Coordinates of C-alpha atoms and ligand atoms in Angstrom, one line a residue:
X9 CA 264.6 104.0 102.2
X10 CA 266.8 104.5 105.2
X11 CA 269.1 107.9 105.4
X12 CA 272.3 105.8 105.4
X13 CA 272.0 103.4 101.8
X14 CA 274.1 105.1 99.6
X15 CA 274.8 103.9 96.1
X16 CA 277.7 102.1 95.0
X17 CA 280.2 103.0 91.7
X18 CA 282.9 100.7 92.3
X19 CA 282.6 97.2 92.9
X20 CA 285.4 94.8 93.2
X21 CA 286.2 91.4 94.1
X22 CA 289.8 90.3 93.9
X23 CA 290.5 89.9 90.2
X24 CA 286.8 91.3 89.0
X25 CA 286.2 95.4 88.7
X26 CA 282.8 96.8 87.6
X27 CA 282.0 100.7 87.6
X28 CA 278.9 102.5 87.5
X29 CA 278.7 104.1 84.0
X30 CA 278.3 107.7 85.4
X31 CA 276.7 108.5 82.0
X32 CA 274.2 106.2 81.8
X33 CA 272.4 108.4 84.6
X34 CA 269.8 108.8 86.5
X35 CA 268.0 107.1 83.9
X36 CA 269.9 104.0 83.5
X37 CA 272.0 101.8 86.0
X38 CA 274.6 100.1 83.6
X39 CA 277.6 98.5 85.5
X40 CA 280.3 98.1 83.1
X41 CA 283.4 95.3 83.2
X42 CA 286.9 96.8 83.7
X43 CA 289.4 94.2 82.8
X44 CA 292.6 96.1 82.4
X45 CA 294.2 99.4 82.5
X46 CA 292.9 100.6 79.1
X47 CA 289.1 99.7 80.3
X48 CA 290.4 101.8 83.2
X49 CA 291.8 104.7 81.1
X50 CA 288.9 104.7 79.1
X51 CA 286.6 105.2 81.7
X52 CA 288.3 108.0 83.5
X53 CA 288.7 109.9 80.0
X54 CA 285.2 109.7 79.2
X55 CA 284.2 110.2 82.9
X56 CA 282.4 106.8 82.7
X57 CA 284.2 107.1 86.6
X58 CA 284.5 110.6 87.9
X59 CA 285.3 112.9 91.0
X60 CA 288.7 112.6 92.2
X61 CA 289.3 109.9 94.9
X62 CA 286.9 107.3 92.4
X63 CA 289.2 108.1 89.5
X64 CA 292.3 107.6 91.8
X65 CA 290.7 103.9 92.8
X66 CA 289.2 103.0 89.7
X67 CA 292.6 103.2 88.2
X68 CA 294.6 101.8 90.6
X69 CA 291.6 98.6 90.7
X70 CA 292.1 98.3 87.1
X71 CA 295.4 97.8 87.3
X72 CA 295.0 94.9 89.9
X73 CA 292.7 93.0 87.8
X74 CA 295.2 93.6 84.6
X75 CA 298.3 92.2 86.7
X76 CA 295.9 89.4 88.5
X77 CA 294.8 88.5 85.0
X78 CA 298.6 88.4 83.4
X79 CA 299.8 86.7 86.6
X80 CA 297.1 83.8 86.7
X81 CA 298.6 83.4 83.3
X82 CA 302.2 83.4 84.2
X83 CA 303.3 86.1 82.0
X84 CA 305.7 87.8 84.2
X85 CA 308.4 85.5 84.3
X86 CA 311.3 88.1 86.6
X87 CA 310.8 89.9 89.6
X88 CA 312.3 93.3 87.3
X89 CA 309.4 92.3 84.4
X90 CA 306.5 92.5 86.9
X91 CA 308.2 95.8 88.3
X92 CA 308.0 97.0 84.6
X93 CA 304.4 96.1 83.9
X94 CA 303.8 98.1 86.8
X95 CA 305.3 101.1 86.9
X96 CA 304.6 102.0 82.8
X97 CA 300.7 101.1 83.6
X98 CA 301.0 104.0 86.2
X99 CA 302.5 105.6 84.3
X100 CA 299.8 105.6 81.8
X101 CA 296.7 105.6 83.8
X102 CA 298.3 109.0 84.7
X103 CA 297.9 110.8 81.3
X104 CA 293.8 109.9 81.9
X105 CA 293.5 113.1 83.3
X106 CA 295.8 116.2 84.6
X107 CA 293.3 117.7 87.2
X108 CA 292.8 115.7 90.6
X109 CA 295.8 115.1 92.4
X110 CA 294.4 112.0 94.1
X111 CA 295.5 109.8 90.6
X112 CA 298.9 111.0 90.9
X113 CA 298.9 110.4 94.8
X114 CA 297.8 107.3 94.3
X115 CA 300.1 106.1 91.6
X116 CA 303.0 107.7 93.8
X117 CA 302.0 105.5 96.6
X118 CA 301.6 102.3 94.7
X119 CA 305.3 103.0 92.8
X120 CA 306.7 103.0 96.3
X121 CA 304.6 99.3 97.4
X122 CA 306.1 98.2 93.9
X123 CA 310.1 99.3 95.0
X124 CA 309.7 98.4 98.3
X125 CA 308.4 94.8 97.7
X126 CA 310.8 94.5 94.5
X127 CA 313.7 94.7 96.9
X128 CA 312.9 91.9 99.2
X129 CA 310.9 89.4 96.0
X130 CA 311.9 86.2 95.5
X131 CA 309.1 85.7 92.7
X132 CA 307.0 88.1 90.5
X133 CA 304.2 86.9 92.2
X134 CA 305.4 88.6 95.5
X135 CA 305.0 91.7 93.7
X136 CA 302.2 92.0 91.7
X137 CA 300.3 90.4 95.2
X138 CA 301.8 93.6 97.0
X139 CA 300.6 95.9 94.4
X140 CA 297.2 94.3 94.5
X141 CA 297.0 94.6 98.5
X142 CA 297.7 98.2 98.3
X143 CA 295.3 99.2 95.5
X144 CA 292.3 97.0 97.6
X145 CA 293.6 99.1 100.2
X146 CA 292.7 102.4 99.0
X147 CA 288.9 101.4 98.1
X148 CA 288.6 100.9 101.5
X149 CA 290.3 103.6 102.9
X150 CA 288.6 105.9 101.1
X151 CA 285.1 105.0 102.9
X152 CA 286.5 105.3 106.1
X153 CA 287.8 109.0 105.4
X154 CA 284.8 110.1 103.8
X155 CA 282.7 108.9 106.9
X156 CA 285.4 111.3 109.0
X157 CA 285.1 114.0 106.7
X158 CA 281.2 114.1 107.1
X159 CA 281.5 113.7 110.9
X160 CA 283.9 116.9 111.1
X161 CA 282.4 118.8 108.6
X162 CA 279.0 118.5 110.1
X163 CA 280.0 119.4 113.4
X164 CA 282.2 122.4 112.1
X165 CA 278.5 123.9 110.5
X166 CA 276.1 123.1 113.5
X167 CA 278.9 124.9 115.1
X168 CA 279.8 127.9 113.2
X169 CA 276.3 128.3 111.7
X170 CA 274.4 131.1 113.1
X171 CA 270.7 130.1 113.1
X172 CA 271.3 125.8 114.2
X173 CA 267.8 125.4 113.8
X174 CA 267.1 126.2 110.2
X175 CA 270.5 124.7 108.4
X176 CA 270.1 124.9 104.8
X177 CA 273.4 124.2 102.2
X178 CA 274.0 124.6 99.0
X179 CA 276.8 121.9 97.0
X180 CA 278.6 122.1 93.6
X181 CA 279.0 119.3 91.5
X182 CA 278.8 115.6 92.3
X183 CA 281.4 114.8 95.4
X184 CA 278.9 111.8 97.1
X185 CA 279.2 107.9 96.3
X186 CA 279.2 108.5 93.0
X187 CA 282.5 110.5 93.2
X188 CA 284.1 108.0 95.5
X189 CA 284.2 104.7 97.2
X190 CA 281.3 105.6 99.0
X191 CA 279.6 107.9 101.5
X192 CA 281.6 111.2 99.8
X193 CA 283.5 114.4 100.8
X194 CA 281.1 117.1 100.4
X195 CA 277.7 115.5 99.8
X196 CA 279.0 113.2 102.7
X197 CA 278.9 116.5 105.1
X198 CA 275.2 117.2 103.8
X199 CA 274.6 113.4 104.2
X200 CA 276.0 113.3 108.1
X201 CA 273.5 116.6 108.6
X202 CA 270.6 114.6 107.6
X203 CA 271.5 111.5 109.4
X204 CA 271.9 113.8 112.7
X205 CA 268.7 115.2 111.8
X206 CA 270.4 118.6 111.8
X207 CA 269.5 119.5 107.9
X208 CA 266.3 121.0 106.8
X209 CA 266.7 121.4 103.4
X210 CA 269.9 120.9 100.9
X211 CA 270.3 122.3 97.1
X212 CA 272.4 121.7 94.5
X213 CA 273.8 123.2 91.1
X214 CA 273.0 121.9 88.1
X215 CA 276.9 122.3 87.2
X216 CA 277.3 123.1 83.5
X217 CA 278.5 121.9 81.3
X218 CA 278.5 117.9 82.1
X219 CA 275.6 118.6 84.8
X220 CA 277.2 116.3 87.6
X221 CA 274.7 118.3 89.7
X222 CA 271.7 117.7 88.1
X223 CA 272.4 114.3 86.6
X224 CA 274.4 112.6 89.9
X225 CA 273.6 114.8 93.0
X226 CA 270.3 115.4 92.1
X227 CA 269.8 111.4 91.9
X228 CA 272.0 110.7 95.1
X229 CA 269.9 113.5 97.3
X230 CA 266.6 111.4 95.9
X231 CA 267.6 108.1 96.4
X232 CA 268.4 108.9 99.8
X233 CA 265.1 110.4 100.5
X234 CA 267.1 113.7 101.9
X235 CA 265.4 117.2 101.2
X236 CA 266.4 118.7 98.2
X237 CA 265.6 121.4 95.3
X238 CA 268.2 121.5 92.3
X239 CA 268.9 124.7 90.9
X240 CA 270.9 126.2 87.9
X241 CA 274.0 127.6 88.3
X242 CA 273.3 131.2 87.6
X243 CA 270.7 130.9 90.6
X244 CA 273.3 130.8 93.3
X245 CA 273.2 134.4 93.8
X246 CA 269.7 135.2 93.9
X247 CA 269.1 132.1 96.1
X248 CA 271.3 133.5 99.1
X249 CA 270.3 136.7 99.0
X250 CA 266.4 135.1 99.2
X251 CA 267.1 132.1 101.4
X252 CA 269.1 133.5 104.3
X253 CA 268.7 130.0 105.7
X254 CA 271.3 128.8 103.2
X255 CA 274.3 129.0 105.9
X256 CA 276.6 127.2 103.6
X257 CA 278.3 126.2 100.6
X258 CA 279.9 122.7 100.9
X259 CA 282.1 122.0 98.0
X260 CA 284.5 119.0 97.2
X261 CA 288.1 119.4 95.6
X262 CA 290.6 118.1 93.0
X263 CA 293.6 119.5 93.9
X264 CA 294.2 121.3 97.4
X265 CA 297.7 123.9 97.2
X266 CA 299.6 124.0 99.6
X267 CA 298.3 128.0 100.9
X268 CA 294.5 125.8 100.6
X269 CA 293.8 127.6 97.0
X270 CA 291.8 124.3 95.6
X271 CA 291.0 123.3 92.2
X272 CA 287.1 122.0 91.7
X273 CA 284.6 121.9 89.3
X274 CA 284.1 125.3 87.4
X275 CA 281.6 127.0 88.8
X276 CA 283.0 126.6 92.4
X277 CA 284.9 130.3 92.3
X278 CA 281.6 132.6 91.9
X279 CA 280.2 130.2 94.2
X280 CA 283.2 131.7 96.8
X281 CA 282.9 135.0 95.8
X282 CA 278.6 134.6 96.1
X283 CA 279.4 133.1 99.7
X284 CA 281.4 136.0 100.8
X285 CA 279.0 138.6 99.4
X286 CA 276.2 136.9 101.7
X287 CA 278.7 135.9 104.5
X288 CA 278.2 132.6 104.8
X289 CA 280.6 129.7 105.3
X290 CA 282.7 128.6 102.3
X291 CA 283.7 124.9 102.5
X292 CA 286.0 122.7 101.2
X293 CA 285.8 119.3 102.1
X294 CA 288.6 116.7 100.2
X295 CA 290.4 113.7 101.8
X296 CA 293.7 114.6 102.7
X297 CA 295.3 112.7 99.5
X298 CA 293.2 115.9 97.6
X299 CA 296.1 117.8 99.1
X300 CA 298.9 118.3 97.3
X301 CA 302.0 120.4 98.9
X302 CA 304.1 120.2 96.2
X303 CA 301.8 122.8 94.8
X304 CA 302.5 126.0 96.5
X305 CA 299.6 128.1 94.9
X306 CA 296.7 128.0 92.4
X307 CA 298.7 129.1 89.5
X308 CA 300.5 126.1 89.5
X309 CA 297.6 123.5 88.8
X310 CA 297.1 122.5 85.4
X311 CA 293.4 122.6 84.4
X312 CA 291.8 120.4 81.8
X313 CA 290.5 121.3 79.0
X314 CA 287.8 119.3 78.0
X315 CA 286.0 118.9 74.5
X316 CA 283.8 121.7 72.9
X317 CA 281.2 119.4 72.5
X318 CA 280.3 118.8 76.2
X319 CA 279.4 122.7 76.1
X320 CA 277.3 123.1 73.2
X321 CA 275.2 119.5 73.7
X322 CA 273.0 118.4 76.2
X323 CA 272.4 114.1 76.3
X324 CA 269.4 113.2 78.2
X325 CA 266.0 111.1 77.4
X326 CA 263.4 112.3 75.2
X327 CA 260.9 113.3 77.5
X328 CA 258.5 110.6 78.0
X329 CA 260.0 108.4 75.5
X330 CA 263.3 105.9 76.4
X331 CA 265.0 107.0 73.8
X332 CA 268.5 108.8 74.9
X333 CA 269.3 111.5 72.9
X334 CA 272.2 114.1 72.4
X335 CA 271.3 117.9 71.1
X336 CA 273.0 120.8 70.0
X337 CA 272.3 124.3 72.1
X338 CA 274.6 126.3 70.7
X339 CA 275.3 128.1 66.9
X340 CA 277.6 126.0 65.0
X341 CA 280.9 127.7 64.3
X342 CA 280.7 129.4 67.9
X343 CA 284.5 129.0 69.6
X344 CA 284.2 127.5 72.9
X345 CA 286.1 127.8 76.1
X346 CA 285.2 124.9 78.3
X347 CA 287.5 124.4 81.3
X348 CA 287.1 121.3 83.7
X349 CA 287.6 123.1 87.1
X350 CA 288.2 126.3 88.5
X351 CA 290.6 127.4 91.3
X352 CA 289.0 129.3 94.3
X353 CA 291.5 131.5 96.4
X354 CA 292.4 130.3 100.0
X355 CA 291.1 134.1 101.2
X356 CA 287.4 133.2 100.0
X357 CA 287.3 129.6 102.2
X358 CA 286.7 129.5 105.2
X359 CA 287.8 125.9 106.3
X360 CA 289.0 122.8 104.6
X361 CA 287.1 119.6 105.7
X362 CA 289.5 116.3 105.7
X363 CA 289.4 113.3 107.4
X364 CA 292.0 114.0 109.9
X365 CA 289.7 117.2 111.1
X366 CA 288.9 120.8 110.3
X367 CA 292.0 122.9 108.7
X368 CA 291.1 126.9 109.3
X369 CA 293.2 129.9 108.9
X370 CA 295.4 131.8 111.7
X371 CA 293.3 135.0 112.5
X372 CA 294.5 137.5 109.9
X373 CA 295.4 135.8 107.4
X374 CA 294.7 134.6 104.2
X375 CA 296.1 131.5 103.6
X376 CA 296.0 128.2 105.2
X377 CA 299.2 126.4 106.0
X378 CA 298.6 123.2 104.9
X379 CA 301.7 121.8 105.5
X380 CA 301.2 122.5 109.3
X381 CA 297.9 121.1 108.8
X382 CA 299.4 117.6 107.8
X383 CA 302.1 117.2 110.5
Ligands
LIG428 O1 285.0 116.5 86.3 P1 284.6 115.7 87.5 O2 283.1 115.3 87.5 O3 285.5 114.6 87.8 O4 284.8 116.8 88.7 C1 284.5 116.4 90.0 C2 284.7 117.5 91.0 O5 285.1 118.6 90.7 C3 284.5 117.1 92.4 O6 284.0 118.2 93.1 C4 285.8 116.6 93.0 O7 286.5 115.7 92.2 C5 285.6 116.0 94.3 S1 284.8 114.5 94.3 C6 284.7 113.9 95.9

């Protein structure tokens, strides 16, 4: 296996989108039609497609190959109707879920390619064809940035590392192809290490509830033959103080504030506060659309809430059987709190990875100044 194959979760052709059914693995590889924008919603909801840039182009895709399907029919018959199917299917893809700014980015972006073309269309067809150009756009952006992110973020740790020759990093979650259009944020940084031949060894979390870690990262480090040990979350700790060789913690985001607090998978906050006990580096690494400065701080992102019974069942495959099954590990009647991300404070990172380079704080403070960052 060569260190650069990466998987693949979205695949489109013009009118055609098929998504990896994030579910389904490591045990099965299940690609699963999307024809419209409730396949889309669907798939989001039930994190079928997850991590936030893939939900962002997952439901953008789907609803390109809704309006290329209603279009091939004729069924928009007025420039204003073709506007209309547009902007309430954003609309709705939005309410798949509240978390990762990239979806609302995204569907901000495309409502703008909608007004703009509207004003200047003779035909609905000029619209919904402008629409469709933009979405294909994004999945293809979105490669391009990740394989910047990793570039940056690899050379900001070979940099700021303090023993180069014994790199070892620790991520959070699932943030590699799986999570995007390909490549990834932070499991693209670990992915650029190995490729330089700069990484000896990389671990991940197991990530309770949903185990993205242990279920998607786990399988991404193996199928890409790079060094890796899994461990469970409560580990973190005793694995730093043990491992002084783990220099970093490389982390991906939903939603960056504007002072660089960031949303991510819970978990990622003791992770931070781990890092700065052991003084290692704290990294966030997100595509600049993660970054949203219409949020001044933390306490203004919503977090989603996600259902009770991802916390107290586990779905795998009966061990040496292919049989996949879903248990209960926890007391019926037990309440459950079972939040979808976390927000880490801008004090406990110590730089935020995008594609357009390495955002750090002015000495002395606390914050980052994200805005600045962006201009
Ligand atoms: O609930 P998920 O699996 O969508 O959460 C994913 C994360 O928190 C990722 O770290 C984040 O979306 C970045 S993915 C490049």
């Amino acid at each position: 296996m060569s260190a650069t194959r990466t998987l693949e979760a979205i695949k489109y052709t013009p009118g055609s989108l098929l998504i990896l059914d994030q579910l389904a693995l490591p045990h099965e590889t299940i690609f699963e039609p999307i024809l419209n924008i409730q396949d889309g919603h669907a798939a989001i909801k039930t994190m079928k497609t997850r991590g936030a840039p893939a939900i962002a182009i997952v439901a953008a895709l789907s609803l390109a190959v809704d309006v290329a399907t209603r279009a091939a029919k004729h069924e928009f018959k007025t420039v204003p109707q073709a506007v209309e199917f547009l902007n309430s299917s954003l609309e709705y893809l939005k309410t798949s879920r509240p978390t990762a700014v990239n979806l609302f980015d995204a569907a901000h972006k495309l409502s703008v390619v909608i007004q703009d073309s509207a004003k200047k269309a003779t035909s609905p067809s000029e619209v919904t064809d402008a629409y469709i150009n933009a979405a294909e756009k994004m999945l293809v952006d979105d490669v391009q940035d990740n394989k910047n992110i990793g570039k940056h973020g690899a050379a900001f740790i070979v940099e700021n590392c303090k023993n180069k020759e014994d790199i070892r990093v620790l991520t959070h979650c699932n943030t590699g192809s799986l999570a995007t259009a390909g490549w990834g944020t932070a499991l693209g940084i670990i992915r650029d290490l190995h490729k330089n031949g700069q990484l000896k060894h990389a671990y991940c979390t197991e990530t309770r509830p949903y185990n993205q870690g242990s279920r998607l990262t786990a399988y991404e480090l193996v199928y890409e033959n790079i060094p890796a040990t899994l461990i469970c979350d409560s580990m973190a700790s005793a694995l730093l103080h043990q491992n002084p060789s783990v220099q970093a913690i490389v982390v991906g985001a939903d939603r960056v504030a504007a002072n660089g607090d960031t949303a991510n998978k819970i978990g990622t906050y003791q992770l931070a506060i781990t890092a700065k006990h052991h003084n290692i580096l704290f990294i966030v690494a997100a595509p600049s659309t993660s970054i949203d400065l219409s949020t001044k701080s933390g306490k203004d992102i919503v977090i989603e809430q996600r259902p009770a019974e991802e916390l107290v069942t586990i779905t795998g495959l009966l061990e040496g059987k292919n049989i996949p099954a879903t248990v209960r590990t926890a007391a019926h009647g037990v309440g459950v709190w079972n939040p979808s991300f976390d927000v880490t404070p801008s004090e406990l990172i110590s730089a935020i990875v995008t594609e357009r380079g390495v955002a750090v704080k002015t000495p002395g403070k606390s914050e980052f100044d994200m805005k600045a960052f962006l201009q």
